[in-house]
């Protein structure tokens, strides 16, 4: 996830407008920043690693001359944060400059072809291929045709803004699966990832749809669909009445709910981002006698799901532990051990300490993180990444589901390579995985109203139990953690079978008990647990598959689709995230900033 902006103006200098637009987009990424402008038919680029104010101090971004310019704030996906990997990226001749948000899936293939044609690449990014492709086609075509042809060769997700010095008054743009909006001004037009980037200058907006492309000039907008047909953009203009803060949240009242809604996109990007390092991770797993997985907080729940799927699918024991408990596990580590350290921020000190201790004993380390180049990936043997984009809400949502997605892929691939499942079985599992983003979207739209209404009832509760068995248990734990973190309700997760050894003593009339049950073979056993709770007056709520035998016993339920159970952890947490969110809101709390909690914990 990155932020892009382009401004085409009749005024002389737009660099300061680009800079202030980038500041509004910094929530989309902040590891490097850059600007490209056209002045006297020449492209000028200033860019560097660091936050906007740091790069401004070093290079004077806002002093770059030119009335047509593009800017970028980066959240690294391919290539670590560095000056050279910062956008914009240029072709060999310096006549093309590109900013991009998204992931080009076929960039290695394109890079090889372009290198064979003599193009020299400066960065490790996927984005640079577009600059060279355009350069190649400019040999025969006019700028817009060259741009259109280059776009047709890109597979993956993108929002592009491109300068081509032969047509110095235009900013070319294209969109697929990454957000892009046009701002319609007076003598000044904009293109950006998000409305806040230009809200100070215009409230008239056109949302660019998937497959559309075109260009803006200071006085003209050209938009066409994927068939090359011109679109009458005037019919598409909307006038927004958002405040800048609302716009940053895309109209959602809080980042947490925005991030819950971003999960289909985040999961899709994570699946698209599965690269050769994931394959290498599986090789390391196959080559290790003992596998451990460690993490803190929500990431620990993702690790538990992984350990259970590995046991279920591959028959391989993976030992999970909470990272702050590392001293009790490190003694069993040696050079035949592998530690998988899961941390969205890549900076959690407990996970870092566990990693260092295991490393000291000769163990190899795989990091799974959402932040390229953070401490945990840097100190690991191998790093793999989720592509959730920056998560601002303190309570983790999209980073959890993307972690589970990445770990589920590892488990499937490991099982296939180890021969625990055959190729046909593996293929059908990958297919289901690819459909998960769409299913996630459906679950969000089906259960948001349910969560809003139940959240109002929960707002009056002081306690709740979350019970589950097997792979449902980490989801119960994660659901309870969300409720505790943001709604400040004492929510306790327990293995359902164990609940009669103590917790049941607290049950009285209308005590809420949430049962997560996504494994068929454990369903019958849960039946008994539900009866036990109901007999004592509990209000029972279920997260269960469609047509589950448990439905008739429950007071309230949400139904998950009947797909392979290993994918249901990703879907079944969603109603529980929504429930925690709406409960917190009903109680009048700000879910983005829960008291006493930090997004990243860097003290032991
Ligand atoms: C803190 C955050 C949690 C997070 C945990 C681990 O407690 O509030 O949301 O799950 O740290 O963070 P990590 O960045 O290592 O995944």
Coordinates of C-alpha atoms and ligand atoms in Angstrom, one line a residue:
X1 CA 0.0 0.0 0.0
X2 CA 1.4 3.4 -1.1
X3 CA 0.1 6.8 -1.7
X4 CA 0.3 8.5 -5.1
X5 CA -0.7 12.0 -6.3
X6 CA -0.4 14.0 -9.5
X7 CA -1.2 17.7 -10.0
X8 CA -1.5 19.4 -13.3
X9 CA -1.8 23.2 -12.9
X10 CA -1.7 26.4 -14.9
X11 CA 0.2 27.9 -11.9
X12 CA 3.9 27.6 -12.0
X13 CA 4.9 25.6 -9.0
X14 CA 2.9 22.6 -7.8
X15 CA 5.6 20.9 -5.7
X16 CA 4.3 22.4 -2.5
X17 CA 0.8 21.1 -3.3
X18 CA 2.3 17.7 -4.0
X19 CA 4.1 17.8 -0.7
X20 CA 1.1 18.7 1.3
X21 CA -1.0 16.1 -0.5
X22 CA 1.6 13.5 0.3
X23 CA 1.4 14.5 4.0
X24 CA -2.3 13.6 3.9
X25 CA -1.5 10.2 2.3
X26 CA 1.3 9.4 4.7
X27 CA -1.0 7.0 6.5
X28 CA -0.8 4.8 3.4
X29 CA 3.0 4.3 3.8
X30 CA 5.9 6.3 5.1
X31 CA 9.2 4.5 4.4
X32 CA 10.3 6.8 1.5
X33 CA 9.0 9.6 -0.6
X34 CA 9.6 11.3 -3.9
X35 CA 8.4 13.8 -6.5
X36 CA 8.9 14.1 -10.3
X37 CA 8.0 17.2 -12.2
X38 CA 8.3 18.5 -15.8
X39 CA 9.9 21.9 -16.3
X40 CA 11.2 23.1 -19.7
X41 CA 10.3 19.7 -21.2
X42 CA 12.7 18.0 -18.8
X43 CA 11.8 15.6 -16.0
X44 CA 13.3 16.3 -12.6
X45 CA 13.2 13.7 -9.8
X46 CA 13.9 14.2 -6.1
X47 CA 13.4 11.2 -3.8
X48 CA 14.8 9.5 -0.8
X49 CA 14.3 7.1 2.2
X50 CA 12.6 8.5 5.2
X51 CA 9.5 10.4 6.2
X52 CA 8.3 13.4 4.2
X53 CA 9.8 16.0 6.5
X54 CA 13.2 14.2 6.5
X55 CA 13.4 14.0 2.7
X56 CA 12.2 17.6 2.5
X57 CA 15.1 18.7 4.7
X58 CA 17.6 16.7 2.6
X59 CA 16.3 17.5 -0.9
X60 CA 13.8 20.3 -0.7
X61 CA 10.9 18.4 -2.3
X62 CA 8.6 21.5 -2.2
X63 CA 11.1 23.6 -4.1
X64 CA 11.2 21.4 -7.2
X65 CA 10.0 23.6 -10.2
X66 CA 7.2 22.7 -12.6
X67 CA 3.5 23.0 -13.0
X68 CA 2.9 19.3 -13.7
X69 CA 4.2 16.8 -11.1
X70 CA 3.6 13.5 -9.5
X71 CA 4.5 12.4 -6.0
X72 CA 4.7 9.2 -4.0
X73 CA 4.8 8.0 -0.4
X74 CA 5.9 4.4 -0.2
X75 CA 5.1 1.3 1.8
X76 CA 7.7 -1.2 0.6
X77 CA 6.6 -4.4 -1.1
X78 CA 9.4 -5.3 -3.6
X79 CA 12.8 -4.0 -2.5
X80 CA 13.7 -2.6 0.9
X81 CA 13.1 1.0 1.8
X82 CA 16.1 2.9 0.3
X83 CA 16.8 6.1 -1.8
X84 CA 17.1 4.1 -5.0
X85 CA 13.9 2.0 -4.4
X86 CA 11.9 5.2 -3.6
X87 CA 9.5 6.3 -6.3
X88 CA 9.3 7.9 -8.9
X89 CA 11.1 5.5 -11.2
X90 CA 12.5 6.6 -14.5
X91 CA 13.4 4.8 -17.8
X92 CA 16.9 4.7 -19.2
X93 CA 16.5 8.1 -21.1
X94 CA 14.9 10.0 -18.2
X95 CA 11.9 10.9 -20.4
X96 CA 9.4 8.8 -18.3
X97 CA 8.7 8.9 -14.6
X98 CA 6.3 6.5 -12.9
X99 CA 4.7 6.4 -9.4
X100 CA 2.7 3.2 -8.5
X101 CA 0.6 1.7 -5.8
X102 CA 0.1 -2.0 -6.1
X103 CA 2.0 -5.1 -7.0
X104 CA 3.1 -6.1 -10.5
X105 CA 2.9 -9.9 -10.5
X106 CA 4.8 -10.5 -13.8
X107 CA 7.6 -8.0 -13.2
X108 CA 10.4 -10.6 -13.2
X109 CA 9.3 -11.9 -16.6
X110 CA 9.0 -8.3 -18.0
X111 CA 12.3 -7.3 -16.4
X112 CA 14.1 -10.2 -18.1
X113 CA 12.7 -9.3 -21.5
X114 CA 13.6 -5.6 -21.1
X115 CA 17.1 -6.4 -19.8
X116 CA 17.6 -8.6 -22.9
X117 CA 16.6 -5.6 -25.0
X118 CA 19.3 -3.5 -23.3
X119 CA 17.4 -1.7 -20.6
X120 CA 19.3 -1.0 -17.4
X121 CA 17.4 -1.2 -14.1
X122 CA 18.4 0.9 -11.2
X123 CA 16.1 -0.3 -8.5
X124 CA 14.8 -3.7 -7.1
X125 CA 11.2 -2.6 -7.5
X126 CA 8.5 -4.1 -9.6
X127 CA 7.4 -0.6 -10.6
X128 CA 10.4 0.3 -12.7
X129 CA 9.4 -2.2 -15.4
X130 CA 6.5 0.2 -16.5
X131 CA 9.0 3.1 -17.1
X132 CA 11.1 0.9 -19.4
X133 CA 8.1 -0.7 -21.1
X134 CA 6.8 2.8 -22.0
X135 CA 10.3 3.8 -23.2
X136 CA 10.4 0.8 -25.4
X137 CA 7.0 1.6 -27.0
X138 CA 7.8 5.3 -27.4
X139 CA 10.2 4.2 -30.1
X140 CA 7.2 3.6 -32.4
X141 CA 4.1 5.1 -30.7
X142 CA 2.8 8.4 -29.4
X143 CA 2.9 8.8 -25.6
X144 CA -0.7 7.8 -24.8
X145 CA -0.6 4.8 -27.1
X146 CA 2.8 3.7 -25.6
X147 CA 1.3 4.1 -22.1
X148 CA -1.8 2.1 -23.0
X149 CA 0.2 -0.7 -24.6
X150 CA 2.5 -0.8 -21.6
X151 CA -0.4 -1.1 -19.2
X152 CA -1.9 -3.9 -21.2
X153 CA 1.2 -6.0 -20.4
X154 CA 1.0 -5.5 -16.7
X155 CA -0.6 -8.3 -14.5
X156 CA -1.4 -7.5 -10.9
X157 CA -2.8 -4.6 -9.0
X158 CA -2.0 -1.0 -9.8
X159 CA -2.8 2.7 -9.6
X160 CA -0.2 4.5 -11.8
X161 CA 0.5 8.2 -12.5
X162 CA 3.1 8.7 -15.2
X163 CA 4.9 11.7 -16.7
X164 CA 6.3 11.5 -20.3
X165 CA 8.4 14.5 -21.3
X166 CA 7.2 14.5 -25.0
X167 CA 3.8 15.6 -23.7
X168 CA 4.7 17.8 -20.8
X169 CA 1.2 19.0 -20.0
X170 CA -0.2 15.5 -19.3
X171 CA -0.3 13.1 -16.4
X172 CA -1.2 9.6 -17.5
X173 CA -3.0 7.3 -15.2
X174 CA -4.4 3.8 -14.9
X175 CA -6.1 1.7 -12.3
X176 CA -6.7 -1.9 -11.4
X177 CA -7.5 -3.2 -7.9
X178 CA -5.7 -0.2 -6.2
X179 CA -7.6 3.0 -5.4
X180 CA -7.5 6.0 -7.7
X181 CA -9.6 9.2 -7.8
X182 CA -9.5 12.3 -9.9
X183 CA -10.0 15.7 -8.4
X184 CA -11.7 18.2 -10.7
X185 CA -10.4 21.7 -10.0
X186 CA -10.4 25.2 -11.7
X187 CA -7.3 25.4 -13.9
X188 CA -5.9 22.5 -11.9
X189 CA -6.7 18.8 -11.9
X190 CA -5.6 16.1 -9.6
X191 CA -5.1 12.3 -9.6
X192 CA -4.5 10.6 -6.3
X193 CA -4.9 7.4 -4.2
X194 CA -7.3 9.1 -2.0
X195 CA -9.5 12.2 -1.7
X196 CA -7.7 13.9 1.3
X197 CA -4.7 14.4 -1.0
X198 CA -6.5 17.2 -2.8
X199 CA -9.5 18.0 -0.6
X200 CA -8.1 21.5 0.3
X201 CA -8.3 22.4 -3.4
X202 CA -11.5 20.7 -4.7
X203 CA -14.4 18.6 -3.5
X204 CA -15.4 17.5 -7.0
X205 CA -14.3 13.9 -7.4
X206 CA -14.4 11.1 -10.0
X207 CA -13.7 7.6 -8.8
X208 CA -11.6 5.8 -11.4
X209 CA -12.9 2.2 -11.9
X210 CA -10.9 -1.0 -12.5
X211 CA -9.5 -1.2 -16.0
X212 CA -10.0 2.5 -16.7
X213 CA -7.1 4.7 -17.9
X214 CA -6.6 8.2 -19.3
X215 CA -4.8 11.5 -18.6
X216 CA -5.3 14.8 -17.0
X217 CA -4.0 18.2 -18.0
X218 CA -4.6 21.5 -16.1
X219 CA -7.9 22.0 -18.1
X220 CA -8.8 18.6 -19.5
X221 CA -9.7 15.1 -18.3
X222 CA -9.6 12.1 -20.6
X223 CA -11.0 8.8 -19.3
X224 CA -11.5 5.6 -21.2
X225 CA -12.7 2.1 -20.3
X226 CA -10.8 -1.2 -20.8
X227 CA -12.2 -1.5 -24.3
X228 CA -10.7 1.9 -25.2
X229 CA -14.1 3.6 -25.3
X230 CA -14.2 7.2 -24.2
X231 CA -16.2 7.8 -21.0
X232 CA -18.2 10.9 -20.4
X233 CA -16.6 11.8 -17.1
X234 CA -18.9 14.8 -16.4
X235 CA -21.7 12.2 -15.5
X236 CA -19.3 10.6 -13.0
X237 CA -18.4 13.7 -10.9
X238 CA -19.5 13.6 -7.3
X239 CA -19.2 16.3 -4.8
X240 CA -18.0 15.1 -1.4
X241 CA -18.8 16.8 1.9
X242 CA -16.2 15.1 4.0
X243 CA -14.0 16.8 6.5
X244 CA -10.2 16.0 5.9
X245 CA -10.2 13.6 8.8
X246 CA -13.3 11.7 7.5
X247 CA -11.6 11.6 4.1
X248 CA -8.5 10.0 5.5
X249 CA -10.7 7.3 6.8
X250 CA -12.5 7.1 3.5
X251 CA -15.7 8.1 5.2
X252 CA -15.5 5.5 7.9
X253 CA -15.8 6.8 11.5
X254 CA -12.7 4.9 12.6
X255 CA -9.6 3.3 11.1
X256 CA -10.5 0.0 12.7
X257 CA -13.7 -0.4 10.8
X258 CA -12.0 0.9 7.6
X259 CA -9.3 -1.8 8.1
X260 CA -11.9 -4.5 8.7
X261 CA -13.4 -3.6 5.4
X262 CA -10.0 -3.5 3.7
X263 CA -9.5 -7.2 4.5
X264 CA -10.6 -8.6 1.1
X265 CA -8.0 -6.3 -0.6
X266 CA -5.3 -7.1 1.9
X267 CA -5.8 -10.8 1.6
X268 CA -5.8 -10.6 -2.2
X269 CA -2.6 -8.6 -2.2
X270 CA -1.0 -11.1 0.2
X271 CA -1.9 -14.0 -2.0
X272 CA -0.5 -12.1 -5.0
X273 CA 2.7 -11.3 -3.1
X274 CA 3.5 -15.0 -2.5
X275 CA 7.0 -15.1 -4.1
X276 CA 10.1 -17.2 -4.3
X277 CA 10.9 -16.5 -0.6
X278 CA 7.8 -18.3 0.4
X279 CA 9.0 -21.3 -1.6
X280 CA 12.4 -21.0 0.2
X281 CA 10.6 -20.8 3.5
X282 CA 8.9 -24.2 2.8
X283 CA 12.4 -25.6 1.8
X284 CA 13.7 -24.5 5.2
X285 CA 10.7 -26.1 6.9
X286 CA 11.2 -29.4 5.1
X287 CA 14.9 -29.3 6.1
X288 CA 14.2 -28.9 9.8
X289 CA 13.8 -31.5 12.4
X290 CA 12.0 -29.2 14.9
X291 CA 9.8 -26.3 14.0
X292 CA 8.8 -23.7 16.5
X293 CA 6.5 -20.7 15.9
X294 CA 6.5 -17.7 18.2
X295 CA 4.7 -14.3 18.4
X296 CA 2.9 -12.0 20.8
X297 CA -0.8 -10.8 21.0
X298 CA -2.8 -11.3 17.8
X299 CA 0.2 -12.6 15.9
X300 CA 0.3 -15.5 18.5
X301 CA -3.2 -16.4 17.6
X302 CA -2.3 -16.6 13.9
X303 CA 0.7 -18.8 15.0
X304 CA -1.6 -21.1 16.9
X305 CA -3.8 -21.5 13.8
X306 CA -0.7 -22.4 11.8
X307 CA 0.5 -25.0 14.3
X308 CA -3.0 -26.7 14.2
X309 CA -3.3 -26.6 10.4
X310 CA 0.2 -28.1 10.1
X311 CA -0.7 -30.9 12.4
X312 CA -4.1 -31.5 10.6
X313 CA -2.8 -31.3 7.0
X314 CA 0.8 -32.3 7.2
X315 CA 0.9 -34.4 10.3
X316 CA 3.9 -32.3 11.4
X317 CA 4.3 -31.0 15.0
X318 CA 5.0 -27.3 15.1
X319 CA 5.6 -26.0 18.6
X320 CA 3.9 -22.7 19.3
X321 CA 5.0 -20.4 22.2
X322 CA 4.3 -16.9 23.3
X323 CA 7.5 -14.9 22.6
X324 CA 7.9 -13.5 26.1
X325 CA 8.2 -17.1 27.3
X326 CA 11.1 -17.8 25.0
X327 CA 13.5 -18.7 27.8
X328 CA 11.5 -21.8 28.6
X329 CA 11.8 -23.1 25.0
X330 CA 15.2 -21.9 23.8
X331 CA 16.9 -24.8 25.5
X332 CA 15.3 -27.3 23.1
X333 CA 16.7 -25.3 20.1
X334 CA 19.7 -26.4 18.1
X335 CA 21.0 -26.2 14.5
X336 CA 18.3 -28.6 13.3
X337 CA 15.6 -26.3 14.5
X338 CA 13.6 -23.6 12.7
X339 CA 11.9 -20.7 14.4
X340 CA 9.1 -18.9 12.6
X341 CA 8.8 -15.4 14.1
X342 CA 5.4 -13.8 13.4
X343 CA 5.2 -10.1 13.9
X344 CA 3.2 -7.6 11.9
X345 CA 5.3 -4.6 13.0
X346 CA 8.6 -6.6 12.9
X347 CA 9.6 -4.7 16.0
X348 CA 8.0 -6.4 19.1
X349 CA 10.9 -6.8 21.5
X350 CA 9.8 -10.1 23.0
X351 CA 9.7 -11.7 19.6
X352 CA 13.1 -10.2 18.7
X353 CA 14.6 -11.5 22.0
X354 CA 13.2 -15.0 21.2
X355 CA 14.7 -14.9 17.8
X356 CA 18.1 -13.8 19.1
X357 CA 18.1 -16.6 21.7
X358 CA 17.2 -19.3 19.1
X359 CA 19.8 -17.9 16.7
X360 CA 22.5 -18.2 19.4
X361 CA 21.7 -21.9 19.6
X362 CA 22.2 -22.3 15.8
X363 CA 18.5 -22.3 14.8
X364 CA 17.5 -20.8 11.5
X365 CA 14.8 -18.1 11.5
X366 CA 11.9 -17.2 9.2
X367 CA 10.3 -13.9 9.8
X368 CA 6.7 -13.2 8.8
X369 CA 6.0 -9.5 8.9
X370 CA 4.0 -6.7 7.4
X371 CA 6.9 -4.2 7.4
X372 CA 9.7 -4.7 5.0
X373 CA 13.1 -4.1 6.5
X374 CA 11.9 -4.0 10.1
X375 CA 14.1 -5.4 12.9
X376 CA 12.7 -9.0 13.0
X377 CA 13.0 -9.6 9.2
X378 CA 16.5 -8.0 9.2
X379 CA 17.8 -10.4 11.9
X380 CA 16.3 -13.5 10.3
X381 CA 17.6 -16.1 7.9
X382 CA 14.7 -15.4 5.6
X383 CA 11.9 -12.9 5.5
X384 CA 8.4 -13.3 4.0
X385 CA 5.8 -10.6 4.0
X386 CA 2.0 -10.0 4.3
X387 CA 0.7 -7.2 2.2
X388 CA -1.9 -5.7 4.5
X389 CA -0.6 -2.1 4.1
X390 CA -0.2 0.1 7.2
X391 CA -2.5 -0.7 10.0
X392 CA -3.4 2.3 12.1
X393 CA -6.1 1.0 14.5
X394 CA -4.3 -0.4 17.5
X395 CA -6.4 -3.6 17.5
X396 CA -5.0 -5.8 14.7
X397 CA -7.5 -6.9 12.1
X398 CA -6.3 -7.0 8.6
X399 CA -2.8 -8.0 9.7
X400 CA -4.2 -11.0 11.5
X401 CA -6.2 -12.3 8.5
X402 CA -3.3 -11.8 6.1
X403 CA -0.9 -13.6 8.5
X404 CA -3.3 -16.5 8.6
X405 CA -3.5 -16.4 4.8
X406 CA 0.3 -16.5 4.4
X407 CA 0.7 -19.2 7.1
X408 CA -2.1 -21.3 5.5
X409 CA -0.3 -21.2 2.2
X410 CA 2.9 -22.4 3.8
X411 CA 1.1 -25.3 5.4
X412 CA -0.5 -26.3 2.1
X413 CA 2.7 -26.1 0.2
X414 CA 4.6 -27.9 2.9
X415 CA 2.0 -30.7 3.0
X416 CA 2.2 -31.0 -0.8
X417 CA 6.0 -31.2 -0.9
X418 CA 6.1 -33.6 2.0
X419 CA 3.6 -35.8 0.3
X420 CA 1.0 -35.5 3.0
X421 CA -1.5 -34.4 0.3
X422 CA -1.3 -35.0 -3.4
X423 CA -1.0 -32.5 -6.2
X424 CA -4.7 -32.6 -7.0
X425 CA -5.7 -32.0 -3.4
X426 CA -3.1 -29.1 -3.2
X427 CA -4.4 -27.6 -6.4
X428 CA -8.0 -27.5 -5.2
X429 CA -6.9 -26.0 -1.8
X430 CA -5.0 -23.2 -3.7
X431 CA -8.1 -22.5 -5.6
X432 CA -10.2 -22.2 -2.5
X433 CA -7.5 -19.8 -1.1
X434 CA -7.8 -17.6 -4.1
X435 CA -11.5 -17.3 -3.6
X436 CA -11.1 -16.2 0.1
X437 CA -11.0 -12.5 -0.6
X438 CA -14.4 -12.6 -2.2
X439 CA -15.8 -14.8 0.6
X440 CA -14.4 -12.3 3.1
X441 CA -16.2 -9.5 1.4
X442 CA -19.5 -11.5 1.6
X443 CA -19.1 -12.2 5.3
X444 CA -18.5 -8.5 6.0
X445 CA -21.6 -7.4 4.2
X446 CA -23.7 -10.3 5.6
X447 CA -22.8 -9.7 9.3
X448 CA -22.1 -6.0 9.8
X449 CA -25.8 -5.2 10.7
X450 CA -25.8 -8.3 13.0
X451 CA -22.7 -7.1 14.8
X452 CA -24.2 -3.6 15.2
X453 CA -27.3 -4.9 16.8
X454 CA -25.7 -7.5 19.0
X455 CA -23.0 -4.9 19.9
X456 CA -25.7 -2.8 21.5
X457 CA -26.7 -5.7 23.8
X458 CA -23.1 -6.5 24.6
X459 CA -22.5 -2.9 25.6
X460 CA -24.4 -3.7 28.9
X461 CA -22.4 -6.8 29.7
X462 CA -19.4 -7.1 32.0
X463 CA -18.2 -10.5 31.0
X464 CA -18.3 -13.0 28.1
X465 CA -16.8 -16.4 27.4
X466 CA -15.5 -17.4 24.0
X467 CA -15.2 -21.2 23.7
X468 CA -13.9 -23.4 20.9
X469 CA -12.1 -26.7 20.1
X470 CA -9.3 -27.4 17.7
X471 CA -8.7 -24.7 15.1
X472 CA -11.7 -22.8 16.4
X473 CA -9.9 -22.2 19.7
X474 CA -7.4 -19.6 18.5
X475 CA -10.3 -17.8 16.8
X476 CA -12.2 -17.7 20.1
X477 CA -9.0 -16.4 21.7
X478 CA -8.6 -13.7 19.1
X479 CA -12.3 -12.7 19.3
X480 CA -12.1 -12.4 23.1
X481 CA -8.9 -10.4 22.8
X482 CA -10.6 -7.9 20.4
X483 CA -13.5 -7.5 22.8
X484 CA -11.2 -7.0 25.8
X485 CA -8.8 -4.6 24.0
X486 CA -11.3 -2.1 22.7
X487 CA -14.6 -2.6 24.5
X488 CA -13.0 -3.2 27.9
X489 CA -15.3 -6.2 28.6
X490 CA -13.8 -9.1 30.5
X491 CA -13.9 -11.6 27.7
X492 CA -12.2 -14.9 28.4
X493 CA -11.4 -17.6 25.9
X494 CA -11.3 -21.2 26.9
X495 CA -11.1 -24.7 25.3
X496 CA -14.8 -25.6 25.3
X497 CA -14.2 -29.0 26.9
X498 CA -12.2 -27.4 29.7
X499 CA -15.0 -24.9 30.5
X500 CA -16.7 -27.3 32.9
X501 CA -13.5 -27.4 35.0
X502 CA -14.0 -23.9 36.4
X503 CA -15.4 -21.2 34.1
X504 CA -19.0 -22.6 34.2
X505 CA -19.2 -21.6 37.9
X506 CA -19.7 -18.0 36.8
X507 CA -22.6 -18.7 34.4
X508 CA -25.9 -17.0 35.4
X509 CA -28.9 -15.7 33.5
X510 CA -28.0 -14.1 30.2
X511 CA -24.2 -14.5 30.6
X512 CA -23.0 -14.3 26.9
X513 CA -21.1 -17.4 25.7
X514 CA -19.8 -17.4 22.1
X515 CA -19.0 -20.8 20.6
X516 CA -16.7 -20.9 17.6
X517 CA -17.1 -24.3 15.9
X518 CA -15.6 -24.7 12.5
X519 CA -14.4 -28.3 12.6
X520 CA -17.0 -30.9 11.7
X521 CA -15.4 -33.7 13.6
X522 CA -15.6 -31.7 16.9
X523 CA -19.1 -30.5 16.4
X524 CA -20.9 -33.3 18.4
X525 CA -18.6 -32.6 21.4
X526 CA -19.6 -29.0 21.4
X527 CA -23.2 -29.9 21.4
X528 CA -22.8 -31.1 25.0
X529 CA -20.9 -27.9 26.0
X530 CA -23.7 -25.7 24.6
X531 CA -26.4 -27.7 26.5
X532 CA -24.3 -27.3 29.7
X533 CA -24.2 -23.6 29.3
X534 CA -27.8 -23.2 28.3
X535 CA -29.0 -25.2 31.3
X536 CA -27.5 -22.6 33.5
X537 CA -29.1 -19.6 31.7
X538 CA -26.3 -18.6 29.4
X539 CA -27.1 -16.6 26.2
X540 CA -25.4 -18.7 23.5
X541 CA -24.1 -17.3 20.3
X542 CA -22.4 -19.4 17.6
X543 CA -20.0 -19.0 14.7
X544 CA -20.7 -22.2 12.9
X545 CA -20.8 -23.6 9.3
X546 CA -24.1 -23.4 7.3
X547 CA -26.5 -26.3 8.2
X548 CA -24.5 -27.1 11.4
X549 CA -26.3 -29.4 13.8
X550 CA -25.5 -26.8 16.5
X551 CA -27.8 -24.1 15.0
X552 CA -31.0 -25.4 16.5
X553 CA -29.4 -25.3 20.0
X554 CA -28.0 -21.7 19.8
X555 CA -29.8 -18.5 20.8
X556 CA -28.0 -16.6 18.0
X557 CA -25.5 -17.5 15.3
X558 CA -23.6 -16.5 12.2
X559 CA -23.0 -19.1 9.4
X560 CA -19.8 -19.7 7.6
X561 CA -19.7 -21.2 4.1
X562 CA -19.1 -24.9 3.7
X563 CA -15.5 -24.9 2.4
X564 CA -12.4 -26.7 3.6
X565 CA -12.1 -26.1 7.3
X566 CA -8.5 -24.9 7.1
X567 CA -9.7 -21.6 5.6
X568 CA -12.5 -20.9 8.1
X569 CA -10.2 -19.2 10.6
X570 CA -9.9 -16.3 8.2
X571 CA -13.6 -16.0 7.7
X572 CA -14.8 -16.8 11.2
X573 CA -12.9 -14.0 12.9
X574 CA -14.6 -11.3 10.9
X575 CA -18.0 -11.3 12.7
X576 CA -16.1 -11.3 16.0
X577 CA -14.0 -8.3 14.9
X578 CA -17.2 -6.5 13.9
X579 CA -18.9 -7.4 17.2
X580 CA -16.0 -6.0 19.3
X581 CA -15.9 -2.9 17.2
X582 CA -19.7 -2.2 17.5
X583 CA -19.7 -3.0 21.2
X584 CA -16.9 -0.5 21.8
X585 CA -18.7 2.2 19.8
X586 CA -22.0 1.5 21.7
X587 CA -20.1 2.0 24.9
X588 CA -18.8 5.3 23.7
X589 CA -15.1 4.3 23.4
X590 CA -12.7 5.2 20.6
X591 CA -11.7 1.7 19.2
X592 CA -8.7 3.2 17.4
X593 CA -7.0 4.3 20.6
X594 CA -7.7 1.8 23.4
X595 CA -6.4 2.9 26.8
X596 CA -3.1 1.5 28.1
X597 CA -2.3 -0.2 24.8
X598 CA 0.4 0.4 22.1
X599 CA 0.4 -0.7 18.6
X600 CA 4.0 -1.8 18.9
X601 CA 5.5 -2.9 22.1
X602 CA 9.3 -2.4 22.2
X603 CA 9.8 -2.9 26.0
X604 CA 10.2 -6.3 27.7
Ligands
LIG1 C1 0.7 -5.3 20.7 C2 -0.5 -4.8 19.8 C3 -1.2 -6.1 19.2 C4 -0.2 -7.0 18.5 C5 1.0 -7.4 19.4 C6 2.1 -8.1 18.6 O1 0.2 -5.9 21.8 O2 -1.4 -4.0 20.5 O3 -2.2 -5.7 18.3 O4 -0.9 -8.2 18.1 O5 1.6 -6.2 20.0 O6 2.6 -7.2 17.6 P1 3.4 -7.6 16.4 O7 3.7 -6.3 15.7 O8 4.6 -8.3 16.8 O9 2.5 -8.5 15.5

